[in-house]
Short mmCIF file of C-alpha atoms in Angstrom, two decimals:
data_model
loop_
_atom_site.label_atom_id
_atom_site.label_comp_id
_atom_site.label_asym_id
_atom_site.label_seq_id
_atom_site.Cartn_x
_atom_site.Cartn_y
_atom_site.Cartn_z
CA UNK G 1246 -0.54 4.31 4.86
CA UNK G 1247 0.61 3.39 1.53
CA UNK G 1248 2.83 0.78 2.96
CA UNK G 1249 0.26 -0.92 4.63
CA UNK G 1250 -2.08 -0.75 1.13
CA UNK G 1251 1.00 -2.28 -0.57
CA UNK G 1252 1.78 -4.84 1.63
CA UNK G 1253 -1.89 -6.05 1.86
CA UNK G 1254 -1.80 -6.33 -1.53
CA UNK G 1255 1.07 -8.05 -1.96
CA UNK G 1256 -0.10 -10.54 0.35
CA UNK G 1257 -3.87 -10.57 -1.32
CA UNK G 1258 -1.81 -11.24 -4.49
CA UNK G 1259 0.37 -14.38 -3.19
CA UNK G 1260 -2.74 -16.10 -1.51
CA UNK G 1261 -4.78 -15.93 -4.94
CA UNK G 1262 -1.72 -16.99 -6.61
CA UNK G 1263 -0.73 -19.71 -4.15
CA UNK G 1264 -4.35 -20.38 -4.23
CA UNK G 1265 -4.21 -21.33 -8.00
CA UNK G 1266 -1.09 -23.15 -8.26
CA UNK G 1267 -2.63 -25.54 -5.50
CA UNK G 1268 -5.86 -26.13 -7.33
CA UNK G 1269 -3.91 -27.67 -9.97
CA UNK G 1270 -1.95 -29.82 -8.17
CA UNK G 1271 -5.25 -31.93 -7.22
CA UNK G 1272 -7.25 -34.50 -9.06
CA UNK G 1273 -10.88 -33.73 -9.94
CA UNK G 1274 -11.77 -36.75 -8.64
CA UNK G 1275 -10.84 -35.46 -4.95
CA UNK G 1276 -12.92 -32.34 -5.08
CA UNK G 1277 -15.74 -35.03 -6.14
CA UNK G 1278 -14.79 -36.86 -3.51
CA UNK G 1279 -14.91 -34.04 -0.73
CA UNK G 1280 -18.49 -32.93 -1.58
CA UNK G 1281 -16.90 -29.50 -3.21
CA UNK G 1282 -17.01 -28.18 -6.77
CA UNK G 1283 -15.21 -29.24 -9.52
CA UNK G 1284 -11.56 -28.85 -10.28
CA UNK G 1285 -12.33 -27.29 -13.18
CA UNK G 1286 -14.32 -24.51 -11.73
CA UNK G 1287 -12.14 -23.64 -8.83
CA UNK G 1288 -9.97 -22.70 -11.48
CA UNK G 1289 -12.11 -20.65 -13.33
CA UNK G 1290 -13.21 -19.01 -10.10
CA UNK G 1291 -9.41 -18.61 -8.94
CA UNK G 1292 -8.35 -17.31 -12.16
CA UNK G 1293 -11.12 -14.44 -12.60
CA UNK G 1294 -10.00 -13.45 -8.75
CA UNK G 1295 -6.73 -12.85 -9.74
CA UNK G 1296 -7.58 -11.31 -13.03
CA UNK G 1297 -9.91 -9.02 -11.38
CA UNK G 1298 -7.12 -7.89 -8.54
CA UNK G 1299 -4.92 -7.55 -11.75
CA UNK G 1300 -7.58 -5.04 -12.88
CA UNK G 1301 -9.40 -3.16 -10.27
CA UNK G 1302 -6.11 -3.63 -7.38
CA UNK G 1303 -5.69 -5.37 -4.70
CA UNK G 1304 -8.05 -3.11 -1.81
CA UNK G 1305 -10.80 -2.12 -4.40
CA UNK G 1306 -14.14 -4.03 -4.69
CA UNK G 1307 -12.99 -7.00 -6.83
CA UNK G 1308 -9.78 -7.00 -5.13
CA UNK G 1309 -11.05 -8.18 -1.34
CA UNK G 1310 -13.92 -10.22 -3.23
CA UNK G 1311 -10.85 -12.27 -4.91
CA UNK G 1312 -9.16 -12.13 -1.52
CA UNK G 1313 -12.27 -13.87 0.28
CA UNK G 1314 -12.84 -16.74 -2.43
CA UNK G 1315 -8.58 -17.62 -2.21
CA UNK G 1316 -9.15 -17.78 1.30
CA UNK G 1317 -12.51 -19.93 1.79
CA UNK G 1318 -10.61 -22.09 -0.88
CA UNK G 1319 -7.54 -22.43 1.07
CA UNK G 1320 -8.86 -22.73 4.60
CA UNK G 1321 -12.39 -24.55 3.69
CA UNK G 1322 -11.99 -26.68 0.33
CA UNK G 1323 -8.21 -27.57 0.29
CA UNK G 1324 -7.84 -29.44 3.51
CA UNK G 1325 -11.11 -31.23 2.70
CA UNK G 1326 -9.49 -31.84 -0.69
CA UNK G 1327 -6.58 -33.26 0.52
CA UNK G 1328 -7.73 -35.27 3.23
CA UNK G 1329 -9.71 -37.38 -0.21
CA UNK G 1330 -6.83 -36.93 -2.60
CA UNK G 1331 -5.60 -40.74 -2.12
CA UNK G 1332 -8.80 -42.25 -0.84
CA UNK G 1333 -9.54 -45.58 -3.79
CA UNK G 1334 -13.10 -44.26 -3.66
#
């Protein structure tokens, strides 16, 4: 069992992280454009995910709570993002 708990946390780690480092690679204007919220405060959110699995770990409370906001930002907001990232509007 505590192989499992690690590697699930490993994992929860390097989607909040990869998570992150991908919200900064896209213009506000994109997120404006996609109908999602700002740039600006998917970082903040992203950040305080990671900071809390930093704190509490990876499988406790704040842990899978950080875990489900990388994920709805990864699967939901990013493709929308991208698919506005070079639109002139």
């Amino acid at each position: 069992m505590t192989w499992v708990a690690l590697i699930v946390g490993v994992v929860s780690f390097a989607l909040k992280i990869w998570a992150l480092v991908d919200c900064f690679g896209h213009p506000d204007t994109a997120f404006r454009a996609a109908d999602r919220l700002t740039r600006t405060l998917w970082i903040v959110i992203l950040a305080a995910a990671l900071a809390l699995h930093l704190w509490v770990g990876g499988l406790a409370w704040g842990g899978v709570a950080g875990t489900v906001v990388a994920l709805v930002y990864l699967l939901d907001v990013r493709p929308r993002v991208r698919a506005h990232e070079h639109d002139p509007a």
